[in-house]
mmCIF file with all atom_site columns, C-alpha atoms in Angstrom:
data_model
loop_
_atom_site.group_PDB
_atom_site.id
_atom_site.type_symbol
_atom_site.label_atom_id
_atom_site.label_alt_id
_atom_site.label_comp_id
_atom_site.label_asym_id
_atom_site.label_entity_id
_atom_site.label_seq_id
_atom_site.pdbx_PDB_ins_code
_atom_site.Cartn_x
_atom_site.Cartn_y
_atom_site.Cartn_z
_atom_site.occupancy
_atom_site.B_iso_or_equiv
_atom_site.pdbx_formal_charge
_atom_site.auth_seq_id
_atom_site.auth_comp_id
_atom_site.auth_asym_id
_atom_site.auth_atom_id
_atom_site.pdbx_PDB_model_num
ATOM 1  C CA . MET W 1 1  ? -9.009  13.358  -22.034 1.00 0.00 ? 1  MET W CA 1
ATOM 2  C CA . THR W 1 2  ? -10.306 11.771  -18.835 1.00 0.00 ? 2  THR W CA 1
ATOM 3  C CA . LEU W 1 3  ? -7.930  9.221   -17.349 1.00 0.00 ? 3  LEU W CA 1
ATOM 4  C CA . LYS W 1 4  ? -8.722  6.347   -15.012 1.00 0.00 ? 4  LYS W CA 1
ATOM 5  C CA . LEU W 1 5  ? -6.497  4.462   -12.614 1.00 0.00 ? 5  LEU W CA 1
ATOM 6  C CA . GLY W 1 6  ? -4.426  1.931   -14.546 1.00 0.00 ? 6  GLY W CA 1
ATOM 7  C CA . ASP W 1 7  ? -4.598  3.792   -17.872 1.00 0.00 ? 7  ASP W CA 1
ATOM 8  C CA . ARG W 1 8  ? -1.400  3.799   -19.924 1.00 0.00 ? 8  ARG W CA 1
ATOM 9  C CA . VAL W 1 9  ? -0.277  7.261   -21.094 1.00 0.00 ? 9  VAL W CA 1
ATOM 10 C CA . ARG W 1 10 ? 2.556   8.968   -22.958 1.00 0.00 ? 10 ARG W CA 1
ATOM 11 C CA . ILE W 1 11 ? 4.281   12.053  -21.543 1.00 0.00 ? 11 ILE W CA 1
ATOM 12 C CA . ASP W 1 12 ? 4.141   14.963  -24.003 1.00 0.00 ? 12 ASP W CA 1
ATOM 13 C CA . ILE W 1 13 ? 6.452   17.824  -22.978 1.00 0.00 ? 13 ILE W CA 1
ATOM 14 C CA . PRO W 1 14 ? 7.983   19.093  -26.253 1.00 0.00 ? 14 PRO W CA 1
ATOM 15 C CA . ASP W 1 15 ? 9.349   22.364  -24.783 1.00 0.00 ? 15 ASP W CA 1
ATOM 16 C CA . GLU W 1 16 ? 13.110  21.857  -24.397 1.00 0.00 ? 16 GLU W CA 1
ATOM 17 C CA . LEU W 1 17 ? 13.186  24.613  -21.755 1.00 0.00 ? 17 LEU W CA 1
ATOM 18 C CA . ASP W 1 18 ? 10.717  22.776  -19.514 1.00 0.00 ? 18 ASP W CA 1
ATOM 19 C CA . PRO W 1 19 ? 12.544  21.162  -16.569 1.00 0.00 ? 19 PRO W CA 1
ATOM 20 C CA . ASP W 1 20 ? 10.641  17.901  -17.224 1.00 0.00 ? 20 ASP W CA 1
ATOM 21 C CA . PHE W 1 21 ? 11.522  17.769  -20.948 1.00 0.00 ? 21 PHE W CA 1
ATOM 22 C CA . ASN W 1 22 ? 13.684  14.685  -20.288 1.00 0.00 ? 22 ASN W CA 1
ATOM 23 C CA . LEU W 1 23 ? 10.426  12.758  -19.661 1.00 0.00 ? 23 LEU W CA 1
ATOM 24 C CA . HIS W 1 24 ? 9.029   13.588  -23.130 1.00 0.00 ? 24 HIS W CA 1
ATOM 25 C CA . GLY W 1 25 ? 7.982   10.417  -24.944 1.00 0.00 ? 25 GLY W CA 1
ATOM 26 C CA . GLU W 1 26 ? 8.096   8.168   -21.870 1.00 0.00 ? 26 GLU W CA 1
ATOM 27 C CA . HIS W 1 27 ? 5.150   5.871   -21.201 1.00 0.00 ? 27 HIS W CA 1
ATOM 28 C CA . ALA W 1 28 ? 3.569   5.561   -17.769 1.00 0.00 ? 28 ALA W CA 1
ATOM 29 C CA . ILE W 1 29 ? 0.617   4.097   -15.883 1.00 0.00 ? 29 ILE W CA 1
ATOM 30 C CA . VAL W 1 30 ? -1.868  6.301   -13.994 1.00 0.00 ? 30 VAL W CA 1
ATOM 31 C CA . LEU W 1 31 ? -1.685  5.522   -10.259 1.00 0.00 ? 31 LEU W CA 1
ATOM 32 C CA . ASP W 1 32 ? -3.884  8.266   -8.819  1.00 0.00 ? 32 ASP W CA 1
ATOM 33 C CA . ASN W 1 33 ? -6.045  11.186  -9.947  1.00 0.00 ? 33 ASN W CA 1
ATOM 34 C CA . ASP W 1 34 ? -6.808  13.243  -6.846  1.00 0.00 ? 34 ASP W CA 1
ATOM 35 C CA . PRO W 1 35 ? -8.321  16.644  -7.689  1.00 0.00 ? 35 PRO W CA 1
ATOM 36 C CA . GLY W 1 36 ? -7.472  17.914  -4.200  1.00 0.00 ? 36 GLY W CA 1
ATOM 37 C CA . ARG W 1 37 ? -3.711  18.069  -4.913  1.00 0.00 ? 37 ARG W CA 1
ATOM 38 C CA . CYS W 1 38 ? -3.962  20.615  -7.704  1.00 0.00 ? 38 CYS W CA 1
ATOM 39 C CA . THR W 1 39 ? -2.933  24.120  -6.649  1.00 0.00 ? 39 THR W CA 1
ATOM 40 C CA . CYS W 1 40 ? -2.376  25.662  -10.094 1.00 0.00 ? 40 CYS W CA 1
ATOM 41 C CA . GLY W 1 41 ? -5.964  25.856  -11.319 1.00 0.00 ? 41 GLY W CA 1
ATOM 42 C CA . CYS W 1 42 ? -6.088  22.634  -13.341 1.00 0.00 ? 42 CYS W CA 1
ATOM 43 C CA . GLU W 1 43 ? -8.863  20.199  -12.556 1.00 0.00 ? 43 GLU W CA 1
ATOM 44 C CA . VAL W 1 44 ? -6.664  17.324  -11.410 1.00 0.00 ? 44 VAL W CA 1
ATOM 45 C CA . LEU W 1 45 ? -3.061  16.189  -11.047 1.00 0.00 ? 45 LEU W CA 1
ATOM 46 C CA . TYR W 1 46 ? -2.305  12.648  -12.130 1.00 0.00 ? 46 TYR W CA 1
ATOM 47 C CA . LYS W 1 47 ? 0.283   10.553  -10.313 1.00 0.00 ? 47 LYS W CA 1
ATOM 48 C CA . VAL W 1 48 ? 1.949   8.280   -12.865 1.00 0.00 ? 48 VAL W CA 1
ATOM 49 C CA . ALA W 1 49 ? 4.559   5.511   -12.615 1.00 0.00 ? 49 ALA W CA 1
ATOM 50 C CA . PHE W 1 50 ? 7.047   5.191   -15.464 1.00 0.00 ? 50 PHE W CA 1
ATOM 51 C CA . GLU W 1 51 ? 7.588   1.883   -17.229 1.00 0.00 ? 51 GLU W CA 1
ATOM 52 C CA . THR W 1 52 ? 11.321  2.333   -17.880 1.00 0.00 ? 52 THR W CA 1
ATOM 53 C CA . GLN W 1 53 ? 12.332  3.966   -14.604 1.00 0.00 ? 53 GLN W CA 1
ATOM 54 C CA . GLU W 1 54 ? 11.596  3.340   -10.945 1.00 0.00 ? 54 GLU W CA 1
ATOM 55 C CA . LEU W 1 55 ? 9.959   6.734   -10.650 1.00 0.00 ? 55 LEU W CA 1
ATOM 56 C CA . SER W 1 56 ? 6.507   8.134   -10.044 1.00 0.00 ? 56 SER W CA 1
ATOM 57 C CA . ILE W 1 57 ? 5.641   11.778  -10.539 1.00 0.00 ? 57 ILE W CA 1
ATOM 58 C CA . GLU W 1 58 ? 2.624   14.077  -10.569 1.00 0.00 ? 58 GLU W CA 1
ATOM 59 C CA . MET W 1 59 ? 1.697   15.340  -14.022 1.00 0.00 ? 59 MET W CA 1
ATOM 60 C CA . HIS W 1 60 ? -0.726  17.968  -15.318 1.00 0.00 ? 60 HIS W CA 1
ATOM 61 C CA . PRO W 1 61 ? -3.437  16.673  -17.636 1.00 0.00 ? 61 PRO W CA 1
ATOM 62 C CA . TRP W 1 62 ? -2.138  18.784  -20.536 1.00 0.00 ? 62 TRP W CA 1
ATOM 63 C CA . ASP W 1 63 ? 1.198   16.889  -20.417 1.00 0.00 ? 63 ASP W CA 1
ATOM 64 C CA . LEU W 1 64 ? -0.435  13.468  -20.952 1.00 0.00 ? 64 LEU W CA 1
ATOM 65 C CA . ARG W 1 65 ? -1.502  11.847  -24.231 1.00 0.00 ? 65 ARG W CA 1
ATOM 66 C CA . PRO W 1 66 ? -2.686  8.403   -25.328 1.00 0.00 ? 66 PRO W CA 1
ATOM 67 C CA . PRO W 1 67 ? 0.196   5.921   -25.765 1.00 0.00 ? 67 PRO W CA 1
ATOM 68 C CA . ILE W 1 68 ? 1.772   5.575   -29.214 1.00 0.00 ? 68 ILE W CA 1
ATOM 69 C CA . GLU W 1 69 ? 3.485   2.256   -28.513 1.00 0.00 ? 69 GLU W CA 1
ATOM 70 C CA . PRO W 1 70 ? 1.755   -1.012  -27.652 1.00 0.00 ? 70 PRO W CA 1
ATOM 71 C CA . MET W 1 71 ? 2.048   -2.280  -24.085 1.00 0.00 ? 71 MET W CA 1
ATOM 72 C CA . PRO W 1 72 ? 5.394   -4.104  -23.726 1.00 0.00 ? 72 PRO W CA 1
ATOM 73 C CA . SER W 1 73 ? 5.229   -7.820  -23.008 1.00 0.00 ? 73 SER W CA 1
ATOM 74 C CA . LEU W 1 74 ? 5.856   -8.986  -19.454 1.00 0.00 ? 74 LEU W CA 1
ATOM 75 C CA . GLU W 1 75 ? 9.029   -10.730 -20.625 1.00 0.00 ? 75 GLU W CA 1
ATOM 76 C CA . SER W 1 76 ? 10.512  -7.445  -21.863 1.00 0.00 ? 76 SER W CA 1
ATOM 77 C CA . LEU W 1 77 ? 9.945   -5.864  -18.441 1.00 0.00 ? 77 LEU W CA 1
ATOM 78 C CA . SER W 1 78 ? 11.960  -8.561  -16.643 1.00 0.00 ? 78 SER W CA 1
ATOM 79 C CA . SER W 1 79 ? 14.938  -7.239  -14.686 1.00 0.00 ? 79 SER W CA 1
ATOM 80 C CA . ASP W 1 80 ? 16.819  -10.559 -15.013 1.00 0.00 ? 80 ASP W CA 1
ATOM 81 C CA . PRO W 1 81 ? 18.637  -10.696 -18.408 1.00 0.00 ? 81 PRO W CA 1
ATOM 82 C CA . ALA W 1 82 ? 18.799  -14.508 -18.188 1.00 0.00 ? 82 ALA W CA 1
ATOM 83 C CA . GLU W 1 83 ? 14.985  -14.652 -18.379 1.00 0.00 ? 83 GLU W CA 1
ATOM 84 C CA . THR W 1 84 ? 14.870  -12.943 -21.799 1.00 0.00 ? 84 THR W CA 1
ATOM 85 C CA . VAL W 1 85 ? 17.030  -15.562 -23.556 1.00 0.00 ? 85 VAL W CA 1
#
């Protein structure tokens, strides 16, 4: 799967022993795909920003899948609870 900047992805890390297992099932947006950062032999590391957390992280391509949920509406992403009434 080739990803472009702005693509929406789902994190797929089903191994409970993996230190990043807590990210399994989260959805994120691809911010960067610089092949020069990879030091483990993969073709590219993707920098992704999570939708539900203020966090960005570098992910291997084998840990990313197409999203299974539709893109949330802008209203649902609002940080002000009064705006969702």
